[in-house]
Protein backbone atom coordinates (compact mmCIF):
# COMPACT_ATOMS: atom_id res chain seq x y z
CA UNK A 1 0.00 0.00 0.00
CA UNK A 2 1.65 3.28 -1.06
CA UNK A 3 2.29 6.08 1.42
CA UNK A 4 0.02 9.13 1.12
CA UNK A 5 0.17 12.51 2.82
CA UNK A 6 -0.93 16.08 2.10
CA UNK A 7 0.81 19.47 2.20
CA UNK A 8 -0.65 22.94 1.79
CA UNK A 9 0.95 25.30 -0.75
CA UNK A 10 2.17 28.12 1.48
CA UNK A 11 2.66 31.73 0.46
CA UNK A 12 6.45 31.32 0.74
CA UNK A 13 6.31 28.36 -1.69
CA UNK A 14 4.94 30.57 -4.50
CA UNK A 15 6.38 33.14 -6.85
CA UNK A 16 5.00 36.66 -7.34
CA UNK A 17 2.24 35.37 -9.64
CA UNK A 18 0.94 33.05 -6.90
CA UNK A 19 1.93 29.79 -8.56
CA UNK A 20 4.28 27.22 -7.04
CA UNK A 21 7.97 28.01 -7.13
CA UNK A 22 9.38 24.70 -8.44
CA UNK A 23 12.31 24.41 -5.96
CA UNK A 24 9.74 24.48 -3.14
CA UNK A 25 8.37 21.20 -4.51
CA UNK A 26 11.71 19.51 -3.82
CA UNK A 27 11.73 20.77 -0.25
CA UNK A 28 8.22 19.37 0.18
CA UNK A 29 9.37 16.06 -1.32
CA UNK A 30 12.13 15.73 1.28
CA UNK A 31 9.53 16.31 4.02
CA UNK A 32 7.22 13.72 2.47
CA UNK A 33 10.00 11.13 2.21
CA UNK A 34 10.91 11.73 5.85
CA UNK A 35 7.23 11.29 6.83
CA UNK A 36 7.13 8.04 4.85
CA UNK A 37 9.99 6.62 6.92
CA UNK A 38 8.29 7.83 10.13
CA UNK A 39 5.14 5.96 9.05
CA UNK A 40 6.98 2.67 9.58
CA UNK A 41 8.85 3.75 12.71
CA UNK A 42 12.20 4.95 11.34
CA UNK A 43 13.29 8.47 12.31
CA UNK A 44 15.77 10.16 9.98
CA UNK A 45 17.37 11.95 12.95
CA UNK A 46 18.22 8.57 14.49
CA UNK A 47 19.44 7.21 11.14
CA UNK A 48 21.78 10.16 10.68
CA UNK A 49 22.98 10.85 14.21
CA UNK A 50 23.06 7.37 15.76
CA UNK A 51 23.45 4.95 12.86
CA UNK A 52 25.48 7.45 10.81
CA UNK A 53 23.49 6.76 7.64
CA UNK A 54 22.24 9.20 5.01
CA UNK A 55 19.66 9.13 2.21
CA UNK A 56 20.89 11.22 -0.72
CA UNK A 57 18.93 11.36 -3.96
CA UNK A 58 21.11 10.34 -6.88
CA UNK A 59 18.64 10.69 -9.75
CA UNK A 60 15.34 12.48 -10.30
CA UNK A 61 13.09 12.74 -13.30
CA UNK A 62 10.33 15.29 -12.75
CA UNK A 63 7.38 16.12 -15.00
CA UNK A 64 5.36 19.24 -14.25
CA UNK A 65 1.82 18.85 -15.58
CA UNK A 66 -0.10 21.85 -14.15
CA UNK A 67 0.74 24.65 -11.76
CA UNK A 68 -0.30 24.55 -8.14
CA UNK A 69 -1.31 27.83 -6.55
CA UNK A 70 -1.17 29.40 -3.11
CA UNK A 71 -3.57 27.60 -0.77
CA UNK A 72 -3.85 24.39 -2.78
CA UNK A 73 -3.70 21.11 -0.86
CA UNK A 74 -1.20 18.80 -2.57
CA UNK A 75 -1.65 15.07 -2.05
CA UNK A 76 1.55 13.06 -2.39
CA UNK A 77 1.32 9.33 -3.13
CA UNK A 78 4.70 7.64 -2.83
CA UNK A 79 5.20 4.10 -4.08
CA UNK A 80 8.49 2.25 -3.61
CA UNK A 81 9.09 0.46 -6.92
CA UNK A 82 12.31 -1.38 -6.09
CA UNK A 83 14.42 -1.81 -2.98
CA UNK A 84 17.93 -2.86 -3.92
CA UNK A 85 20.91 -3.67 -1.69
CA UNK A 86 21.44 0.04 -0.98
CA UNK A 87 19.18 1.76 -3.52
CA UNK A 88 15.52 2.71 -3.48
CA UNK A 89 13.43 3.62 -6.53
CA UNK A 90 10.38 5.74 -5.71
CA UNK A 91 7.47 6.86 -7.87
CA UNK A 92 5.60 9.87 -6.51
CA UNK A 93 2.39 11.35 -7.93
CA UNK A 94 1.31 14.76 -6.66
CA UNK A 95 -2.32 15.83 -7.10
CA UNK A 96 -4.59 18.72 -6.29
CA UNK A 97 -8.01 17.13 -6.10
CA UNK A 98 -8.11 14.72 -9.04
CA UNK A 99 -5.62 16.73 -11.14
CA UNK A 100 -2.05 15.45 -11.40
CA UNK A 101 0.22 18.44 -10.80
CA UNK A 102 3.61 16.74 -11.05
CA UNK A 103 5.27 13.34 -10.92
CA UNK A 104 8.77 12.26 -10.01
CA UNK A 105 10.86 9.12 -10.42
CA UNK A 106 13.54 9.25 -7.75
CA UNK A 107 16.45 7.02 -6.76
CA UNK A 108 17.79 7.29 -3.24
CA UNK A 109 20.89 5.45 -2.05
CA UNK A 110 21.53 4.56 1.60
CA UNK A 111 25.05 5.75 2.41
CA UNK A 112 27.41 5.86 5.36
CA UNK A 113 27.88 9.43 6.60
CA UNK A 114 31.37 8.39 7.71
CA UNK A 115 32.86 7.34 4.36
CA UNK A 116 29.98 8.36 2.01
CA UNK A 117 29.88 4.91 0.41
CA UNK A 118 26.73 2.93 -0.20
CA UNK A 119 25.47 0.92 2.74
CA UNK A 120 22.94 -1.95 2.74
CA UNK A 121 19.45 -1.06 3.93
CA UNK A 122 18.99 -1.85 7.62
CA UNK A 123 16.37 -4.56 8.16
CA UNK A 124 13.79 -2.18 9.69
CA UNK A 125 14.06 0.22 6.74
CA UNK A 126 13.84 -2.58 4.17
CA UNK A 127 10.80 -4.13 5.89
CA UNK A 128 9.00 -0.78 6.06
CA UNK A 129 9.73 0.07 2.43
CA UNK A 130 8.73 -3.37 1.15
CA UNK A 131 5.44 -3.13 3.08
CA UNK A 132 4.62 0.01 1.04
CA UNK A 133 5.28 -1.67 -2.30
CA UNK A 134 2.32 -2.58 -4.46
CA UNK A 135 1.91 -6.32 -4.96
CA UNK A 136 3.20 -7.57 -8.27
CA UNK A 137 0.51 -7.66 -10.93
CA UNK A 138 0.99 -11.37 -11.46
CA UNK A 139 0.58 -12.09 -7.75
CA UNK A 140 -2.68 -10.14 -7.69
CA UNK A 141 -4.11 -11.90 -10.74
CA UNK A 142 -6.47 -14.77 -10.14
CA UNK A 143 -5.55 -18.17 -11.55
CA UNK A 144 -7.11 -19.09 -14.86
CA UNK A 145 -10.03 -21.52 -14.71
CSV table of C-alpha atoms in Angstrom, one decimal:
chain,number,residue,atom,x,y,z
A,1,UNK,CA,0.0,0.0,0.0
A,2,UNK,CA,1.6,3.3,-1.1
A,3,UNK,CA,2.3,6.1,1.4
A,4,UNK,CA,0.0,9.1,1.1
A,5,UNK,CA,0.2,12.5,2.8
A,6,UNK,CA,-0.9,16.1,2.1
A,7,UNK,CA,0.8,19.5,2.2
A,8,UNK,CA,-0.6,22.9,1.8
A,9,UNK,CA,1.0,25.3,-0.8
A,10,UNK,CA,2.2,28.1,1.5
A,11,UNK,CA,2.7,31.7,0.5
A,12,UNK,CA,6.4,31.3,0.7
A,13,UNK,CA,6.3,28.4,-1.7
A,14,UNK,CA,4.9,30.6,-4.5
A,15,UNK,CA,6.4,33.1,-6.9
A,16,UNK,CA,5.0,36.7,-7.3
A,17,UNK,CA,2.2,35.4,-9.6
A,18,UNK,CA,0.9,33.0,-6.9
A,19,UNK,CA,1.9,29.8,-8.6
A,20,UNK,CA,4.3,27.2,-7.0
A,21,UNK,CA,8.0,28.0,-7.1
A,22,UNK,CA,9.4,24.7,-8.4
A,23,UNK,CA,12.3,24.4,-6.0
A,24,UNK,CA,9.7,24.5,-3.1
A,25,UNK,CA,8.4,21.2,-4.5
A,26,UNK,CA,11.7,19.5,-3.8
A,27,UNK,CA,11.7,20.8,-0.3
A,28,UNK,CA,8.2,19.4,0.2
A,29,UNK,CA,9.4,16.1,-1.3
A,30,UNK,CA,12.1,15.7,1.3
A,31,UNK,CA,9.5,16.3,4.0
A,32,UNK,CA,7.2,13.7,2.5
A,33,UNK,CA,10.0,11.1,2.2
A,34,UNK,CA,10.9,11.7,5.8
A,35,UNK,CA,7.2,11.3,6.8
A,36,UNK,CA,7.1,8.0,4.8
A,37,UNK,CA,10.0,6.6,6.9
A,38,UNK,CA,8.3,7.8,10.1
A,39,UNK,CA,5.1,6.0,9.0
A,40,UNK,CA,7.0,2.7,9.6
A,41,UNK,CA,8.9,3.8,12.7
A,42,UNK,CA,12.2,5.0,11.3
A,43,UNK,CA,13.3,8.5,12.3
A,44,UNK,CA,15.8,10.2,10.0
A,45,UNK,CA,17.4,11.9,12.9
A,46,UNK,CA,18.2,8.6,14.5
A,47,UNK,CA,19.4,7.2,11.1
A,48,UNK,CA,21.8,10.2,10.7
A,49,UNK,CA,23.0,10.9,14.2
A,50,UNK,CA,23.1,7.4,15.8
A,51,UNK,CA,23.5,5.0,12.9
A,52,UNK,CA,25.5,7.5,10.8
A,53,UNK,CA,23.5,6.8,7.6
A,54,UNK,CA,22.2,9.2,5.0
A,55,UNK,CA,19.7,9.1,2.2
A,56,UNK,CA,20.9,11.2,-0.7
A,57,UNK,CA,18.9,11.4,-4.0
A,58,UNK,CA,21.1,10.3,-6.9
A,59,UNK,CA,18.6,10.7,-9.8
A,60,UNK,CA,15.3,12.5,-10.3
A,61,UNK,CA,13.1,12.7,-13.3
A,62,UNK,CA,10.3,15.3,-12.8
A,63,UNK,CA,7.4,16.1,-15.0
A,64,UNK,CA,5.4,19.2,-14.2
A,65,UNK,CA,1.8,18.9,-15.6
A,66,UNK,CA,-0.1,21.9,-14.1
A,67,UNK,CA,0.7,24.6,-11.8
A,68,UNK,CA,-0.3,24.5,-8.1
A,69,UNK,CA,-1.3,27.8,-6.5
A,70,UNK,CA,-1.2,29.4,-3.1
A,71,UNK,CA,-3.6,27.6,-0.8
A,72,UNK,CA,-3.9,24.4,-2.8
A,73,UNK,CA,-3.7,21.1,-0.9
A,74,UNK,CA,-1.2,18.8,-2.6
A,75,UNK,CA,-1.7,15.1,-2.1
A,76,UNK,CA,1.5,13.1,-2.4
A,77,UNK,CA,1.3,9.3,-3.1
A,78,UNK,CA,4.7,7.6,-2.8
A,79,UNK,CA,5.2,4.1,-4.1
A,80,UNK,CA,8.5,2.3,-3.6
A,81,UNK,CA,9.1,0.5,-6.9
A,82,UNK,CA,12.3,-1.4,-6.1
A,83,UNK,CA,14.4,-1.8,-3.0
A,84,UNK,CA,17.9,-2.9,-3.9
A,85,UNK,CA,20.9,-3.7,-1.7
A,86,UNK,CA,21.4,0.0,-1.0
A,87,UNK,CA,19.2,1.8,-3.5
A,88,UNK,CA,15.5,2.7,-3.5
A,89,UNK,CA,13.4,3.6,-6.5
A,90,UNK,CA,10.4,5.7,-5.7
A,91,UNK,CA,7.5,6.9,-7.9
A,92,UNK,CA,5.6,9.9,-6.5
A,93,UNK,CA,2.4,11.3,-7.9
A,94,UNK,CA,1.3,14.8,-6.7
A,95,UNK,CA,-2.3,15.8,-7.1
A,96,UNK,CA,-4.6,18.7,-6.3
A,97,UNK,CA,-8.0,17.1,-6.1
A,98,UNK,CA,-8.1,14.7,-9.0
A,99,UNK,CA,-5.6,16.7,-11.1
A,100,UNK,CA,-2.1,15.5,-11.4
A,101,UNK,CA,0.2,18.4,-10.8
A,102,UNK,CA,3.6,16.7,-11.1
A,103,UNK,CA,5.3,13.3,-10.9
A,104,UNK,CA,8.8,12.3,-10.0
A,105,UNK,CA,10.9,9.1,-10.4
A,106,UNK,CA,13.5,9.3,-7.8
A,107,UNK,CA,16.4,7.0,-6.8
A,108,UNK,CA,17.8,7.3,-3.2
A,109,UNK,CA,20.9,5.4,-2.0
A,110,UNK,CA,21.5,4.6,1.6
A,111,UNK,CA,25.0,5.7,2.4
A,112,UNK,CA,27.4,5.9,5.4
A,113,UNK,CA,27.9,9.4,6.6
A,114,UNK,CA,31.4,8.4,7.7
A,115,UNK,CA,32.9,7.3,4.4
A,116,UNK,CA,30.0,8.4,2.0
A,117,UNK,CA,29.9,4.9,0.4
A,118,UNK,CA,26.7,2.9,-0.2
A,119,UNK,CA,25.5,0.9,2.7
A,120,UNK,CA,22.9,-1.9,2.7
A,121,UNK,CA,19.5,-1.1,3.9
A,122,UNK,CA,19.0,-1.8,7.6
A,123,UNK,CA,16.4,-4.6,8.2
A,124,UNK,CA,13.8,-2.2,9.7
A,125,UNK,CA,14.1,0.2,6.7
A,126,UNK,CA,13.8,-2.6,4.2
A,127,UNK,CA,10.8,-4.1,5.9
A,128,UNK,CA,9.0,-0.8,6.1
A,129,UNK,CA,9.7,0.1,2.4
A,130,UNK,CA,8.7,-3.4,1.2
A,131,UNK,CA,5.4,-3.1,3.1
A,132,UNK,CA,4.6,0.0,1.0
A,133,UNK,CA,5.3,-1.7,-2.3
A,134,UNK,CA,2.3,-2.6,-4.5
A,135,UNK,CA,1.9,-6.3,-5.0
A,136,UNK,CA,3.2,-7.6,-8.3
A,137,UNK,CA,0.5,-7.7,-10.9
A,138,UNK,CA,1.0,-11.4,-11.5
A,139,UNK,CA,0.6,-12.1,-7.7
A,140,UNK,CA,-2.7,-10.1,-7.7
A,141,UNK,CA,-4.1,-11.9,-10.7
A,142,UNK,CA,-6.5,-14.8,-10.1
A,143,UNK,CA,-5.6,-18.2,-11.5
A,144,UNK,CA,-7.1,-19.1,-14.9
A,145,UNK,CA,-10.0,-21.5,-14.7
